[in-house]
PDB file of C-alpha atoms in Angstrom:
ATOM      1  CA  MET A   1       0.000   0.000   0.000  1.00 43.00           C
ATOM      2  CA  SER A   2       1.367   3.395  -1.047  1.00 45.00           C
ATOM      3  CA  MET A   3       1.728   6.194   1.491  1.00 50.00           C
ATOM      4  CA  ILE A   4       1.264   9.394  -0.510  1.00 58.00           C
ATOM      5  CA  LYS A   5       1.692  12.488   1.641  1.00 69.00           C
ATOM      6  CA  SER A   6      -0.653  15.350   0.905  1.00 88.00           C
ATOM      7  CA  PHE A   7       0.558  18.913   0.515  1.00 91.00           C
ATOM      8  CA  SER A   8      -0.774  22.339   1.432  1.00 94.00           C
ATOM      9  CA  LEU A   9      -1.611  25.223  -0.850  1.00 95.00           C
ATOM     10  CA  LEU A  10       0.383  28.411  -0.297  1.00 96.00           C
ATOM     11  CA  LYS A  11      -2.717  30.369   0.773  1.00 95.00           C
ATOM     12  CA  ASP A  12      -2.951  28.062   3.803  1.00 95.00           C
ATOM     13  CA  ILE A  13       0.677  28.387   4.997  1.00 94.00           C
ATOM     14  CA  LYS A  14       0.918  30.038   8.433  1.00 93.00           C
ATOM     15  CA  PRO A  15       3.727  30.318  11.024  1.00 93.00           C
ATOM     16  CA  TYR A  16       1.817  28.686  13.892  1.00 84.00           C
ATOM     17  CA  LYS A  17       2.337  25.168  12.508  1.00 82.00           C
ATOM     18  CA  GLN A  18       5.428  23.186  11.574  1.00 78.00           C
ATOM     19  CA  GLY A  19       5.707  20.285   9.183  1.00 85.00           C
ATOM     20  CA  TRP A  20       4.239  21.947   6.119  1.00 92.00           C
ATOM     21  CA  ARG A  21       4.657  20.159   2.783  1.00 95.00           C
ATOM     22  CA  ILE A  22       4.124  22.184  -0.391  1.00 97.00           C
ATOM     23  CA  GLN A  23       4.136  21.511  -4.130  1.00 97.00           C
ATOM     24  CA  VAL A  24       5.447  24.571  -5.966  1.00 97.00           C
ATOM     25  CA  LYS A  25       7.068  25.797  -9.159  1.00 96.00           C
ATOM     26  CA  LEU A  26      10.249  27.872  -9.027  1.00 96.00           C
ATOM     27  CA  VAL A  27       9.340  31.013 -10.995  1.00 95.00           C
ATOM     28  CA  ASN A  28      12.307  33.234 -10.125  1.00 94.00           C
ATOM     29  CA  SER A  29      15.540  33.193  -8.138  1.00 94.00           C
ATOM     30  CA  TRP A  30      18.504  35.476  -7.441  1.00 92.00           C
ATOM     31  CA  ARG A  31      21.481  35.924  -5.126  1.00 92.00           C
ATOM     32  CA  GLN A  32      21.359  38.866  -2.756  1.00 89.00           C
ATOM     33  CA  LYS A  33      23.918  40.506  -0.517  1.00 87.00           C
ATOM     34  CA  THR A  34      22.806  42.783   2.290  1.00 78.00           C
ATOM     35  CA  ASN A  35      24.597  44.557   5.114  1.00 77.00           C
ATOM     36  CA  TYR A  36      22.379  43.003   7.776  1.00 74.00           C
ATOM     37  CA  GLY A  37      21.793  39.480   6.407  1.00 67.00           C
ATOM     38  CA  GLY A  38      24.885  38.706   4.379  1.00 83.00           C
ATOM     39  CA  ASP A  39      24.727  36.574   1.240  1.00 92.00           C
ATOM     40  CA  THR A  40      21.365  34.858   0.594  1.00 92.00           C
ATOM     41  CA  PHE A  41      19.636  32.932  -2.175  1.00 95.00           C
ATOM     42  CA  GLU A  42      16.154  34.313  -2.803  1.00 94.00           C
ATOM     43  CA  MET A  43      13.380  32.432  -4.607  1.00 96.00           C
ATOM     44  CA  ILE A  44       9.796  32.963  -5.684  1.00 95.00           C
ATOM     45  CA  PHE A  45       7.589  29.874  -5.714  1.00 97.00           C
ATOM     46  CA  ALA A  46       4.043  29.536  -7.096  1.00 96.00           C
ATOM     47  CA  ASP A  47       1.532  26.797  -6.364  1.00 96.00           C
ATOM     48  CA  GLU A  48      -0.920  25.285  -8.847  1.00 95.00           C
ATOM     49  CA  ASN A  49      -3.398  28.139  -8.186  1.00 95.00           C
ATOM     50  CA  GLY A  50      -0.827  30.841  -8.969  1.00 93.00           C
ATOM     51  CA  VAL A  51      -0.367  31.966  -5.354  1.00 95.00           C
ATOM     52  CA  LYS A  52       3.241  33.096  -4.928  1.00 95.00           C
ATOM     53  CA  ILE A  53       5.480  33.126  -1.881  1.00 96.00           C
ATOM     54  CA  HIS A  54       8.987  34.452  -1.212  1.00 95.00           C
ATOM     55  CA  CYS A  55      11.576  31.971   0.030  1.00 96.00           C
ATOM     56  CA  SER A  56      15.103  32.560   1.326  1.00 94.00           C
ATOM     57  CA  ALA A  57      18.169  30.412   2.031  1.00 95.00           C
ATOM     58  CA  ARG A  58      20.979  31.836   4.153  1.00 92.00           C
ATOM     59  CA  LYS A  59      24.625  31.735   3.126  1.00 91.00           C
ATOM     60  CA  THR A  60      25.448  28.322   4.620  1.00 92.00           C
ATOM     61  CA  LEU A  61      22.561  26.693   2.683  1.00 94.00           C
ATOM     62  CA  ILE A  62      22.936  28.435  -0.680  1.00 92.00           C
ATOM     63  CA  GLN A  63      25.020  25.824  -2.480  1.00 92.00           C
ATOM     64  CA  ARG A  64      22.919  22.883  -1.305  1.00 92.00           C
ATOM     65  CA  THR A  65      19.645  24.664  -2.142  1.00 93.00           C
ATOM     66  CA  GLN A  66      20.689  26.159  -5.479  1.00 91.00           C
ATOM     67  CA  SER A  67      22.031  22.818  -6.752  1.00 90.00           C
ATOM     68  CA  ARG A  68      18.593  21.199  -6.295  1.00 89.00           C
ATOM     69  CA  LEU A  69      16.610  23.801  -8.221  1.00 94.00           C
ATOM     70  CA  ARG A  70      15.954  24.628 -11.852  1.00 93.00           C
ATOM     71  CA  LEU A  71      13.829  27.538 -12.984  1.00 93.00           C
ATOM     72  CA  GLY A  72      10.372  26.367 -14.082  1.00 93.00           C
ATOM     73  CA  GLU A  73      10.622  23.028 -12.275  1.00 95.00           C
ATOM     74  CA  TRP A  74       7.867  21.705  -9.981  1.00 96.00           C
ATOM     75  CA  LEU A  75       9.076  20.655  -6.530  1.00 96.00           C
ATOM     76  CA  LEU A  76       7.906  19.103  -3.295  1.00 96.00           C
ATOM     77  CA  ILE A  77       9.328  20.939  -0.288  1.00 96.00           C
ATOM     78  CA  ASP A  78       9.109  19.646   3.291  1.00 94.00           C
ATOM     79  CA  THR A  79      10.313  21.077   6.597  1.00 93.00           C
ATOM     80  CA  PHE A  80      10.896  24.827   6.454  1.00 95.00           C
ATOM     81  CA  THR A  81      10.121  27.816   8.608  1.00 94.00           C
ATOM     82  CA  VAL A  82       7.316  30.291   7.976  1.00 96.00           C
ATOM     83  CA  SER A  83       7.588  33.895   9.165  1.00 93.00           C
ATOM     84  CA  GLN A  84       6.045  37.302   8.589  1.00 92.00           C
ATOM     85  CA  ALA A  85       7.108  38.869   5.260  1.00 91.00           C
ATOM     86  CA  ARG A  86       9.038  42.053   6.084  1.00 84.00           C
ATOM     87  CA  GLY A  87      11.182  44.618   4.407  1.00 77.00           C
ATOM     88  CA  GLN A  88      10.984  47.760   2.362  1.00 77.00           C
ATOM     89  CA  PHE A  89      10.043  45.789  -0.760  1.00 78.00           C
ATOM     90  CA  CYS A  90       8.185  42.467  -0.808  1.00 83.00           C
ATOM     91  CA  PRO A  91       8.686  40.210  -3.844  1.00 87.00           C
ATOM     92  CA  THR A  92       5.148  38.807  -3.420  1.00 90.00           C
ATOM     93  CA  CYS A  93       1.955  39.972  -1.772  1.00 86.00           C
ATOM     94  CA  HIS A  94       1.843  36.896   0.479  1.00 91.00           C
ATOM     95  CA  THR A  95       1.633  37.779   4.179  1.00 91.00           C
ATOM     96  CA  TYR A  96       4.364  35.257   4.982  1.00 95.00           C
ATOM     97  CA  LYS A  97       7.684  34.082   3.608  1.00 95.00           C
ATOM     98  CA  ILE A  98       9.369  30.728   3.959  1.00 96.00           C
ATOM     99  CA  SER A  99      12.974  29.960   4.826  1.00 94.00           C
ATOM    100  CA  ILE A 100      15.058  26.943   3.922  1.00 95.00           C
ATOM    101  CA  ILE A 101      16.561  25.311   7.020  1.00 94.00           C
ATOM    102  CA  GLU A 102      19.158  22.599   7.577  1.00 94.00           C
ATOM    103  CA  ASN A 103      16.714  19.698   7.313  1.00 93.00           C
ATOM    104  CA  THR A 104      14.544  21.050   4.476  1.00 95.00           C
ATOM    105  CA  SER A 105      13.809  18.374   1.886  1.00 94.00           C
ATOM    106  CA  ILE A 106      13.501  19.432  -1.785  1.00 95.00           C
ATOM    107  CA  THR A 107      12.509  16.791  -4.352  1.00 94.00           C
ATOM    108  CA  GLN A 108      11.146  16.878  -7.881  1.00 94.00           C
ATOM    109  CA  SER A 109       7.396  16.640  -8.365  1.00 93.00           C
ATOM    110  CA  THR A 110       5.630  14.836 -11.197  1.00 91.00           C
ATOM    111  CA  PHE A 111       3.057  17.642 -11.455  1.00 89.00           C
ATOM    112  CA  GLU A 112       3.102  19.489 -14.777  1.00 88.00           C
ATOM    113  CA  CYS A 113       1.821  22.957 -15.612  1.00 87.00           C
ATOM    114  CA  ASP A 114       3.491  25.359 -18.053  1.00 85.00           C
ATOM    115  CA  ASP A 115       1.930  28.527 -16.628  1.00 76.00           C
ATOM    116  CA  GLU A 116       4.565  31.189 -15.848  1.00 84.00           C
ATOM    117  CA  PHE A 117       2.299  32.683 -13.145  1.00 83.00           C
ATOM    118  CA  LEU A 118       2.918  36.280 -14.198  1.00 78.00           C
ATOM    119  CA  ASN A 119       0.425  38.911 -13.017  1.00 79.00           C
ATOM    120  CA  PHE A 120       0.721  42.055 -15.078  1.00 75.00           C
ATOM    121  CA  PRO A 121      -0.813  45.266 -13.726  1.00 80.00           C
ATOM    122  CA  THR A 122      -2.409  47.559 -16.269  1.00 80.00           C
ATOM    123  CA  PHE A 123      -0.507  50.568 -17.564  1.00 77.00           C
ATOM    124  CA  GLU A 124      -3.092  52.769 -15.847  1.00 84.00           C
ATOM    125  CA  GLU A 125      -2.442  51.119 -12.450  1.00 82.00           C
ATOM    126  CA  ILE A 126       1.287  51.730 -12.855  1.00 77.00           C
ATOM    127  CA  GLY A 127       0.821  55.331 -13.995  1.00 79.00           C
ATOM    128  CA  ASN A 128      -1.879  56.513 -11.607  1.00 83.00           C
ATOM    129  CA  GLY A 129      -0.244  55.256  -8.407  1.00 78.00           C
ATOM    130  CA  THR A 130      -2.981  52.848  -7.292  1.00 80.00           C
ATOM    131  CA  LEU A 131      -0.524  49.974  -6.825  1.00 76.00           C
ATOM    132  CA  LYS A 132       1.000  49.400  -3.399  1.00 74.00           C
ATOM    133  CA  THR A 133       4.575  50.612  -3.821  1.00 73.00           C
ATOM    134  CA  HIS A 134       6.204  48.087  -1.466  1.00 68.00           C
ATOM    135  CA  PHE A 135       5.162  45.064  -3.585  1.00 72.00           C
ATOM    136  CA  LEU A 136       7.286  44.223  -6.607  1.00 75.00           C
ATOM    137  CA  ILE A 137       5.324  43.747  -9.853  1.00 71.00           C
ATOM    138  CA  ASP A 138       5.731  41.720 -13.035  1.00 74.00           C
ATOM    139  CA  ILE A 139       6.513  43.760 -16.137  1.00 73.00           C
ATOM    140  CA  ILE A 140       7.883  43.053 -19.593  1.00 77.00           C
ATOM    141  CA  GLY A 141       9.349  45.813 -21.669  1.00 79.00           C
ATOM    142  CA  GLN A 142      11.747  46.721 -24.407  1.00 81.00           C
ATOM    143  CA  VAL A 143      14.546  49.252 -24.149  1.00 75.00           C
ATOM    144  CA  THR A 144      13.975  51.817 -26.887  1.00 84.00           C
ATOM    145  CA  SER A 145      16.598  54.333 -25.821  1.00 82.00           C
ATOM    146  CA  LEU A 146      19.571  54.269 -23.483  1.00 78.00           C
ATOM    147  CA  ARG A 147      21.172  57.486 -22.293  1.00 81.00           C
ATOM    148  CA  ASP A 148      22.463  59.208 -19.184  1.00 79.00           C
ATOM    149  CA  ILE A 149      19.807  60.807 -17.024  1.00 67.00           C
TER     150      ILE A 149
END
């Protein structure tokens, strides 16, 4: 008899519980260096419903974490911490962020979905200031001119 573990959707992730298991797609990642946190590996994950969450791995876990991930790949992630999303700019509008810890398990998922999970605001929303300025947004553009300002 097979023991298939269920997983939670990102909208349900909260800090009061441990032992979350999520199925997510890596939609973006980057290295970041800050004065207060040092070198980190930052990721944006999306679940099958398009809900996105910010994830971070501290310096000592970067190599192990980065080697297990490929952009656009679906993953099962177990055992991580959940905390309040803070900072001047939030990469997602999720209330919480997750952090990779020493015993986090990251494995490939068999789930398939080619959605890029991009959410483009309208030009009017960008221009008229109705967007919350501390949330980063998805945009695509083309450089038409490059000059000193």
